[in-house]
């Protein structure tokens, strides 16, 4: 069962939420201020964070920014004021969802369930992308053989590194699907994306060069990442 970190300084509300989460079968941790929240998040790596906005020491906004620098843990913001909502759902903060106080426990549990389910589905897709079935892929005169780890154009071998091969295989297997840099880094390099990381972009540049004319099919999707052009 999933673990949830509740960050809430109103003790009465915290007790109610913790009790209901436990009844629903979740393992819970509780932090009553922003600093304790970051310590617990680092120590326990919860599956989801319920994060109050107004907190002692560090506010929820600050906590969320810190968490986002190192982890993709889904965060549900709990806000008391309606003017906070625009900031929460906007790009500024990047919370995955929010609830305005007062909320019903039923609503909270439904949101938690939906968020965890979404993560599970993403994880399943990611697992499939990390372990490609050993199927031969072809596109025009390009052939990828995952068993032999060999890429050829008109039977001439391309000199691809393992990551270049994995990246090309993933893109080619899903023509038309746009992949974010963070997703590609996770699926191919198995690393967390840090803002400004150029690994994916550099690998794409190298791949395009090695693919020659076919390199055009490896398209940049502005604001997202990359995709293999669907025919
Ligand atoms: Ca509060």
PDB file of C-alpha atoms and ligand atoms in Angstrom:
ATOM      1  CA  UNK A   1       0.000   0.000   0.000  1.00  0.00           C
ATOM      2  CA  UNK A   2       1.125   3.534  -0.729  1.00  0.00           C
ATOM      3  CA  UNK A   3       2.824   5.828   1.758  1.00  0.00           C
ATOM      4  CA  UNK A   4       1.623   9.398   2.175  1.00  0.00           C
ATOM      5  CA  UNK A   5       3.340  12.362   3.765  1.00  0.00           C
ATOM      6  CA  UNK A   6       0.901  14.848   5.273  1.00  0.00           C
ATOM      7  CA  UNK A   7       2.259  18.339   5.831  1.00  0.00           C
ATOM      8  CA  UNK A   8      -0.242  20.241   7.963  1.00  0.00           C
ATOM      9  CA  UNK A   9       0.231  22.490  10.974  1.00  0.00           C
ATOM     10  CA  UNK A  10      -3.385  22.515  12.142  1.00  0.00           C
ATOM     11  CA  UNK A  11      -3.165  19.583  14.517  1.00  0.00           C
ATOM     12  CA  UNK A  12      -6.874  18.867  14.776  1.00  0.00           C
ATOM     13  CA  UNK A  13      -7.250  18.680  10.986  1.00  0.00           C
ATOM     14  CA  UNK A  14      -4.050  16.649  10.716  1.00  0.00           C
ATOM     15  CA  UNK A  15      -5.353  14.078  13.190  1.00  0.00           C
ATOM     16  CA  UNK A  16      -8.583  13.632  11.243  1.00  0.00           C
ATOM     17  CA  UNK A  17      -6.758  13.223   7.928  1.00  0.00           C
ATOM     18  CA  UNK A  18      -4.173  10.821   9.379  1.00  0.00           C
ATOM     19  CA  UNK A  19      -6.891   8.692  10.971  1.00  0.00           C
ATOM     20  CA  UNK A  20      -8.883   8.437   7.739  1.00  0.00           C
ATOM     21  CA  UNK A  21      -5.801   7.698   5.640  1.00  0.00           C
ATOM     22  CA  UNK A  22      -4.832   4.913   8.035  1.00  0.00           C
ATOM     23  CA  UNK A  23      -8.367   3.528   7.876  1.00  0.00           C
ATOM     24  CA  UNK A  24      -8.121   3.543   4.082  1.00  0.00           C
ATOM     25  CA  UNK A  25      -4.979   1.424   4.416  1.00  0.00           C
ATOM     26  CA  UNK A  26      -2.268   4.011   3.725  1.00  0.00           C
ATOM     27  CA  UNK A  27       0.960   4.272   5.664  1.00  0.00           C
ATOM     28  CA  UNK A  28       1.329   7.871   6.827  1.00  0.00           C
ATOM     29  CA  UNK A  29       3.982  10.309   7.972  1.00  0.00           C
ATOM     30  CA  UNK A  30       3.190  13.713   9.420  1.00  0.00           C
ATOM     31  CA  UNK A  31       5.164  16.939   9.387  1.00  0.00           C
ATOM     32  CA  UNK A  32       3.842  20.086  11.091  1.00  0.00           C
ATOM     33  CA  UNK A  33       6.212  22.564   9.440  1.00  0.00           C
ATOM     34  CA  UNK A  34       8.057  23.040   6.153  1.00  0.00           C
ATOM     35  CA  UNK A  35      11.484  22.001   7.350  1.00  0.00           C
ATOM     36  CA  UNK A  36      10.256  18.783   8.948  1.00  0.00           C
ATOM     37  CA  UNK A  37       8.396  18.118   5.685  1.00  0.00           C
ATOM     38  CA  UNK A  38      11.585  18.241   3.620  1.00  0.00           C
ATOM     39  CA  UNK A  39      13.458  16.062   6.100  1.00  0.00           C
ATOM     40  CA  UNK A  40      10.704  13.449   6.109  1.00  0.00           C
ATOM     41  CA  UNK A  41      10.378  13.553   2.335  1.00  0.00           C
ATOM     42  CA  UNK A  42      14.092  12.907   1.918  1.00  0.00           C
ATOM     43  CA  UNK A  43      14.135  10.161   4.558  1.00  0.00           C
ATOM     44  CA  UNK A  44      10.960   8.292   3.608  1.00  0.00           C
ATOM     45  CA  UNK A  45      10.452   8.937  -0.136  1.00  0.00           C
ATOM     46  CA  UNK A  46       6.652   8.839   0.158  1.00  0.00           C
ATOM     47  CA  UNK A  47       4.479   7.940  -2.833  1.00  0.00           C
ATOM     48  CA  UNK A  48       2.436  11.123  -2.460  1.00  0.00           C
ATOM     49  CA  UNK A  49       2.551  14.382  -0.496  1.00  0.00           C
ATOM     50  CA  UNK A  50      -0.449  16.267   0.910  1.00  0.00           C
ATOM     51  CA  UNK A  51       0.912  19.753   1.332  1.00  0.00           C
ATOM     52  CA  UNK A  52      -0.704  22.633   3.199  1.00  0.00           C
ATOM     53  CA  UNK A  53       0.151  26.090   1.826  1.00  0.00           C
ATOM     54  CA  UNK A  54       0.452  28.143   5.025  1.00  0.00           C
ATOM     55  CA  UNK A  55       3.076  26.521   7.219  1.00  0.00           C
ATOM     56  CA  UNK A  56       5.608  27.587   9.860  1.00  0.00           C
ATOM     57  CA  UNK A  57       9.319  27.878   8.913  1.00  0.00           C
ATOM     58  CA  UNK A  58       8.876  27.278   5.165  1.00  0.00           C
ATOM     59  CA  UNK A  59       5.600  27.700   3.343  1.00  0.00           C
ATOM     60  CA  UNK A  60       4.093  25.044   1.073  1.00  0.00           C
ATOM     61  CA  UNK A  61       5.263  26.823  -2.057  1.00  0.00           C
ATOM     62  CA  UNK A  62       8.848  26.736  -0.889  1.00  0.00           C
ATOM     63  CA  UNK A  63       8.565  23.079   0.171  1.00  0.00           C
ATOM     64  CA  UNK A  64       7.134  22.108  -3.218  1.00  0.00           C
ATOM     65  CA  UNK A  65       9.934  23.894  -5.089  1.00  0.00           C
ATOM     66  CA  UNK A  66      12.510  22.067  -2.988  1.00  0.00           C
ATOM     67  CA  UNK A  67      10.846  18.692  -3.550  1.00  0.00           C
ATOM     68  CA  UNK A  68      10.641  19.317  -7.292  1.00  0.00           C
ATOM     69  CA  UNK A  69      14.371  19.844  -7.523  1.00  0.00           C
ATOM     70  CA  UNK A  70      15.052  16.244  -6.649  1.00  0.00           C
ATOM     71  CA  UNK A  71      11.892  14.172  -7.053  1.00  0.00           C
ATOM     72  CA  UNK A  72       8.755  13.731  -9.112  1.00  0.00           C
ATOM     73  CA  UNK A  73       6.619  12.772  -6.099  1.00  0.00           C
ATOM     74  CA  UNK A  74       2.985  13.707  -6.830  1.00  0.00           C
ATOM     75  CA  UNK A  75       1.895  16.617  -4.643  1.00  0.00           C
ATOM     76  CA  UNK A  76      -1.662  17.568  -3.742  1.00  0.00           C
ATOM     77  CA  UNK A  77      -1.748  21.132  -2.404  1.00  0.00           C
ATOM     78  CA  UNK A  78      -4.215  22.044   0.339  1.00  0.00           C
ATOM     79  CA  UNK A  79      -5.105  25.703   0.092  1.00  0.00           C
ATOM     80  CA  UNK A  80      -7.229  27.894   2.311  1.00  0.00           C
ATOM     81  CA  UNK A  81      -7.586  30.952   0.121  1.00  0.00           C
ATOM     82  CA  UNK A  82      -9.037  31.094  -3.360  1.00  0.00           C
ATOM     83  CA  UNK A  83      -6.373  33.543  -4.573  1.00  0.00           C
ATOM     84  CA  UNK A  84      -3.763  30.858  -3.953  1.00  0.00           C
ATOM     85  CA  UNK A  85      -5.394  28.537  -6.456  1.00  0.00           C
ATOM     86  CA  UNK A  86      -4.241  30.396  -9.556  1.00  0.00           C
ATOM     87  CA  UNK A  87      -0.673  30.158  -8.369  1.00  0.00           C
ATOM     88  CA  UNK A  88      -0.953  26.529  -7.382  1.00  0.00           C
ATOM     89  CA  UNK A  89      -2.373  25.319 -10.678  1.00  0.00           C
ATOM     90  CA  UNK A  90      -0.183  27.658 -12.720  1.00  0.00           C
ATOM     91  CA  UNK A  91       3.253  26.824 -13.975  1.00  0.00           C
ATOM     92  CA  UNK A  92       4.766  28.738 -11.102  1.00  0.00           C
ATOM     93  CA  UNK A  93       4.410  25.900  -8.637  1.00  0.00           C
ATOM     94  CA  UNK A  94       3.636  22.733 -10.535  1.00  0.00           C
ATOM     95  CA  UNK A  95       1.460  20.984  -7.971  1.00  0.00           C
ATOM     96  CA  UNK A  96      -0.229  17.949  -9.486  1.00  0.00           C
ATOM     97  CA  UNK A  97      -3.588  18.759  -7.959  1.00  0.00           C
ATOM     98  CA  UNK A  98      -5.132  20.900  -5.228  1.00  0.00           C
ATOM     99  CA  UNK A  99      -8.053  21.034  -2.839  1.00  0.00           C
ATOM    100  CA  UNK A 100      -9.516  24.154  -1.258  1.00  0.00           C
ATOM    101  CA  UNK A 101     -10.282  24.048   2.470  1.00  0.00           C
ATOM    102  CA  UNK A 102     -12.700  23.034   3.770  1.00  0.00           C
ATOM    103  CA  UNK A 103     -12.879  19.769   1.834  1.00  0.00           C
ATOM    104  CA  UNK A 104     -14.577  16.474   2.572  1.00  0.00           C
ATOM    105  CA  UNK A 105     -12.486  13.444   3.440  1.00  0.00           C
ATOM    106  CA  UNK A 106     -14.317  11.569   0.731  1.00  0.00           C
ATOM    107  CA  UNK A 107     -13.139  14.089  -1.851  1.00  0.00           C
ATOM    108  CA  UNK A 108      -9.587  13.951  -0.517  1.00  0.00           C
ATOM    109  CA  UNK A 109      -9.455  10.148  -0.657  1.00  0.00           C
ATOM    110  CA  UNK A 110     -10.870  10.156  -4.188  1.00  0.00           C
ATOM    111  CA  UNK A 111      -8.188  12.603  -5.337  1.00  0.00           C
ATOM    112  CA  UNK A 112      -5.423  10.606  -3.680  1.00  0.00           C
ATOM    113  CA  UNK A 113      -6.648   7.418  -5.287  1.00  0.00           C
ATOM    114  CA  UNK A 114      -6.803   9.040  -8.734  1.00  0.00           C
ATOM    115  CA  UNK A 115      -3.318  10.547  -8.402  1.00  0.00           C
ATOM    116  CA  UNK A 116      -1.741   7.270  -7.298  1.00  0.00           C
ATOM    117  CA  UNK A 117      -3.493   5.420 -10.117  1.00  0.00           C
ATOM    118  CA  UNK A 118      -2.126   7.929 -12.626  1.00  0.00           C
ATOM    119  CA  UNK A 119       1.393   7.429 -11.319  1.00  0.00           C
ATOM    120  CA  UNK A 120       0.952   3.678 -11.519  1.00  0.00           C
ATOM    121  CA  UNK A 121      -0.122   3.883 -15.169  1.00  0.00           C
ATOM    122  CA  UNK A 122       2.825   6.132 -16.029  1.00  0.00           C
ATOM    123  CA  UNK A 123       5.142   3.723 -14.243  1.00  0.00           C
ATOM    124  CA  UNK A 124       3.749   0.784 -16.217  1.00  0.00           C
ATOM    125  CA  UNK A 125       4.332   2.620 -19.503  1.00  0.00           C
ATOM    126  CA  UNK A 126       7.810   3.543 -18.382  1.00  0.00           C
ATOM    127  CA  UNK A 127       8.610  -0.066 -17.482  1.00  0.00           C
ATOM    128  CA  UNK A 128       7.505  -1.175 -20.933  1.00  0.00           C
ATOM    129  CA  UNK A 129       9.643   1.532 -22.517  1.00  0.00           C
ATOM    130  CA  UNK A 130      12.657   0.515 -20.450  1.00  0.00           C
ATOM    131  CA  UNK A 131      12.472  -3.100 -21.545  1.00  0.00           C
ATOM    132  CA  UNK A 132      11.769  -3.156 -25.251  1.00  0.00           C
ATOM    133  CA  UNK A 133      10.494  -6.428 -26.616  1.00  0.00           C
ATOM    134  CA  UNK A 134      13.105  -7.841 -28.896  1.00  0.00           C
ATOM    135  CA  UNK A 135      11.333  -6.989 -32.108  1.00  0.00           C
ATOM    136  CA  UNK A 136      12.987  -5.898 -35.305  1.00  0.00           C
ATOM    137  CA  UNK A 137      11.979  -2.350 -36.207  1.00  0.00           C
ATOM    138  CA  UNK A 138      12.153  -0.842 -39.657  1.00  0.00           C
ATOM    139  CA  UNK A 139      11.523   2.593 -41.052  1.00  0.00           C
ATOM    140  CA  UNK A 140      12.226   3.187 -44.740  1.00  0.00           C
ATOM    141  CA  UNK A 141      15.735   1.794 -45.229  1.00  0.00           C
ATOM    142  CA  UNK A 142      16.559   1.898 -41.495  1.00  0.00           C
ATOM    143  CA  UNK A 143      16.491  -1.329 -39.476  1.00  0.00           C
ATOM    144  CA  UNK A 144      16.954  -1.717 -35.711  1.00  0.00           C
ATOM    145  CA  UNK A 145      17.739  -5.138 -34.334  1.00  0.00           C
ATOM    146  CA  UNK A 146      17.533  -5.046 -30.506  1.00  0.00           C
ATOM    147  CA  UNK A 147      18.873  -8.589 -30.111  1.00  0.00           C
ATOM    148  CA  UNK A 148      22.077  -7.757 -31.923  1.00  0.00           C
ATOM    149  CA  UNK A 149      21.948  -4.121 -30.754  1.00  0.00           C
ATOM    150  CA  UNK A 150      22.550  -3.205 -34.340  1.00  0.00           C
ATOM    151  CA  UNK A 151      21.211  -0.349 -36.421  1.00  0.00           C
ATOM    152  CA  UNK A 152      21.632  -0.380 -40.178  1.00  0.00           C
ATOM    153  CA  UNK A 153      20.726   1.826 -43.128  1.00  0.00           C
ATOM    154  CA  UNK A 154      20.740  -0.117 -46.408  1.00  0.00           C
ATOM    155  CA  UNK A 155      22.639  -2.849 -44.540  1.00  0.00           C
ATOM    156  CA  UNK A 156      25.388  -0.413 -43.584  1.00  0.00           C
ATOM    157  CA  UNK A 157      25.919  -0.441 -39.819  1.00  0.00           C
ATOM    158  CA  UNK A 158      25.459   2.819 -37.890  1.00  0.00           C
ATOM    159  CA  UNK A 159      27.890   3.287 -35.070  1.00  0.00           C
ATOM    160  CA  UNK A 160      25.447   3.935 -32.201  1.00  0.00           C
ATOM    161  CA  UNK A 161      26.248   3.999 -28.498  1.00  0.00           C
ATOM    162  CA  UNK A 162      23.957   1.904 -26.241  1.00  0.00           C
ATOM    163  CA  UNK A 163      22.030   5.021 -25.127  1.00  0.00           C
ATOM    164  CA  UNK A 164      21.709   6.301 -28.681  1.00  0.00           C
ATOM    165  CA  UNK A 165      20.382   2.914 -29.732  1.00  0.00           C
ATOM    166  CA  UNK A 166      17.904   2.764 -26.817  1.00  0.00           C
ATOM    167  CA  UNK A 167      16.721   6.310 -27.533  1.00  0.00           C
ATOM    168  CA  UNK A 168      16.232   5.642 -31.236  1.00  0.00           C
ATOM    169  CA  UNK A 169      14.485   2.350 -30.532  1.00  0.00           C
ATOM    170  CA  UNK A 170      12.036   3.968 -28.097  1.00  0.00           C
ATOM    171  CA  UNK A 171      11.192   6.818 -30.496  1.00  0.00           C
ATOM    172  CA  UNK A 172      10.912   4.601 -33.556  1.00  0.00           C
ATOM    173  CA  UNK A 173       8.711   2.119 -31.712  1.00  0.00           C
ATOM    174  CA  UNK A 174       6.237   4.931 -30.950  1.00  0.00           C
ATOM    175  CA  UNK A 175       5.967   7.023 -34.109  1.00  0.00           C
ATOM    176  CA  UNK A 176       4.049  10.245 -33.564  1.00  0.00           C
ATOM    177  CA  UNK A 177       4.291  10.072 -29.770  1.00  0.00           C
ATOM    178  CA  UNK A 178       5.966  13.110 -28.209  1.00  0.00           C
ATOM    179  CA  UNK A 179       8.356  12.345 -25.354  1.00  0.00           C
ATOM    180  CA  UNK A 180       9.492  14.896 -22.802  1.00  0.00           C
ATOM    181  CA  UNK A 181      13.195  15.212 -21.994  1.00  0.00           C
ATOM    182  CA  UNK A 182      12.476  14.105 -18.432  1.00  0.00           C
ATOM    183  CA  UNK A 183      10.689  10.989 -19.634  1.00  0.00           C
ATOM    184  CA  UNK A 184      13.450  10.082 -22.085  1.00  0.00           C
ATOM    185  CA  UNK A 185      16.126  10.616 -19.475  1.00  0.00           C
ATOM    186  CA  UNK A 186      14.242   8.351 -17.093  1.00  0.00           C
ATOM    187  CA  UNK A 187      13.461   5.657 -19.669  1.00  0.00           C
ATOM    188  CA  UNK A 188      16.818   5.581 -21.463  1.00  0.00           C
ATOM    189  CA  UNK A 189      19.411   6.893 -19.001  1.00  0.00           C
ATOM    190  CA  UNK A 190      17.411   5.999 -15.869  1.00  0.00           C
ATOM    191  CA  UNK A 191      18.254   9.309 -14.338  1.00  0.00           C
ATOM    192  CA  UNK A 192      16.128  12.078 -12.872  1.00  0.00           C
ATOM    193  CA  UNK A 193      15.920  15.166 -15.030  1.00  0.00           C
ATOM    194  CA  UNK A 194      17.577  18.264 -13.663  1.00  0.00           C
ATOM    195  CA  UNK A 195      16.640  21.531 -15.324  1.00  0.00           C
ATOM    196  CA  UNK A 196      19.237  22.443 -17.937  1.00  0.00           C
ATOM    197  CA  UNK A 197      20.420  18.864 -18.494  1.00  0.00           C
ATOM    198  CA  UNK A 198      21.513  18.559 -22.129  1.00  0.00           C
ATOM    199  CA  UNK A 199      22.062  14.771 -22.288  1.00  0.00           C
ATOM    200  CA  UNK A 200      18.932  14.114 -24.317  1.00  0.00           C
ATOM    201  CA  UNK A 201      19.445  17.061 -26.671  1.00  0.00           C
ATOM    202  CA  UNK A 202      23.057  16.112 -27.306  1.00  0.00           C
ATOM    203  CA  UNK A 203      22.152  12.489 -28.005  1.00  0.00           C
ATOM    204  CA  UNK A 204      19.446  13.641 -30.429  1.00  0.00           C
ATOM    205  CA  UNK A 205      21.934  15.857 -32.256  1.00  0.00           C
ATOM    206  CA  UNK A 206      24.351  12.939 -32.611  1.00  0.00           C
ATOM    207  CA  UNK A 207      21.568  10.608 -33.750  1.00  0.00           C
ATOM    208  CA  UNK A 208      20.361  13.030 -36.416  1.00  0.00           C
ATOM    209  CA  UNK A 209      23.875  13.297 -37.784  1.00  0.00           C
ATOM    210  CA  UNK A 210      24.353   9.530 -37.885  1.00  0.00           C
ATOM    211  CA  UNK A 211      20.948   8.985 -39.493  1.00  0.00           C
ATOM    212  CA  UNK A 212      21.738  11.273 -42.410  1.00  0.00           C
ATOM    213  CA  UNK A 213      18.635  12.094 -44.474  1.00  0.00           C
ATOM    214  CA  UNK A 214      16.456  10.045 -42.098  1.00  0.00           C
ATOM    215  CA  UNK A 215      17.478  12.348 -39.249  1.00  0.00           C
ATOM    216  CA  UNK A 216      14.699  14.703 -40.325  1.00  0.00           C
ATOM    217  CA  UNK A 217      12.161  12.223 -38.986  1.00  0.00           C
ATOM    218  CA  UNK A 218      13.486  12.807 -35.468  1.00  0.00           C
ATOM    219  CA  UNK A 219      11.503  15.953 -34.790  1.00  0.00           C
ATOM    220  CA  UNK A 220      11.737  18.544 -32.062  1.00  0.00           C
ATOM    221  CA  UNK A 221       8.405  19.173 -30.337  1.00  0.00           C
ATOM    222  CA  UNK A 222       8.697  22.696 -29.024  1.00  0.00           C
ATOM    223  CA  UNK A 223       8.118  23.007 -25.310  1.00  0.00           C
ATOM    224  CA  UNK A 224       7.936  19.233 -24.915  1.00  0.00           C
ATOM    225  CA  UNK A 225      10.852  17.236 -26.300  1.00  0.00           C
ATOM    226  CA  UNK A 226      11.137  14.893 -29.250  1.00  0.00           C
ATOM    227  CA  UNK A 227       9.201  12.448 -31.401  1.00  0.00           C
ATOM    228  CA  UNK A 228       9.686  10.231 -34.414  1.00  0.00           C
ATOM    229  CA  UNK A 229       7.549  11.625 -37.234  1.00  0.00           C
ATOM    230  CA  UNK A 230       4.464   9.532 -37.962  1.00  0.00           C
ATOM    231  CA  UNK A 231       4.042   8.723 -41.631  1.00  0.00           C
TER     232      UNK A 231
HETATM  233 CA1  LIG B   1      -1.633  25.842   7.728  1.00  0.00          CA
END
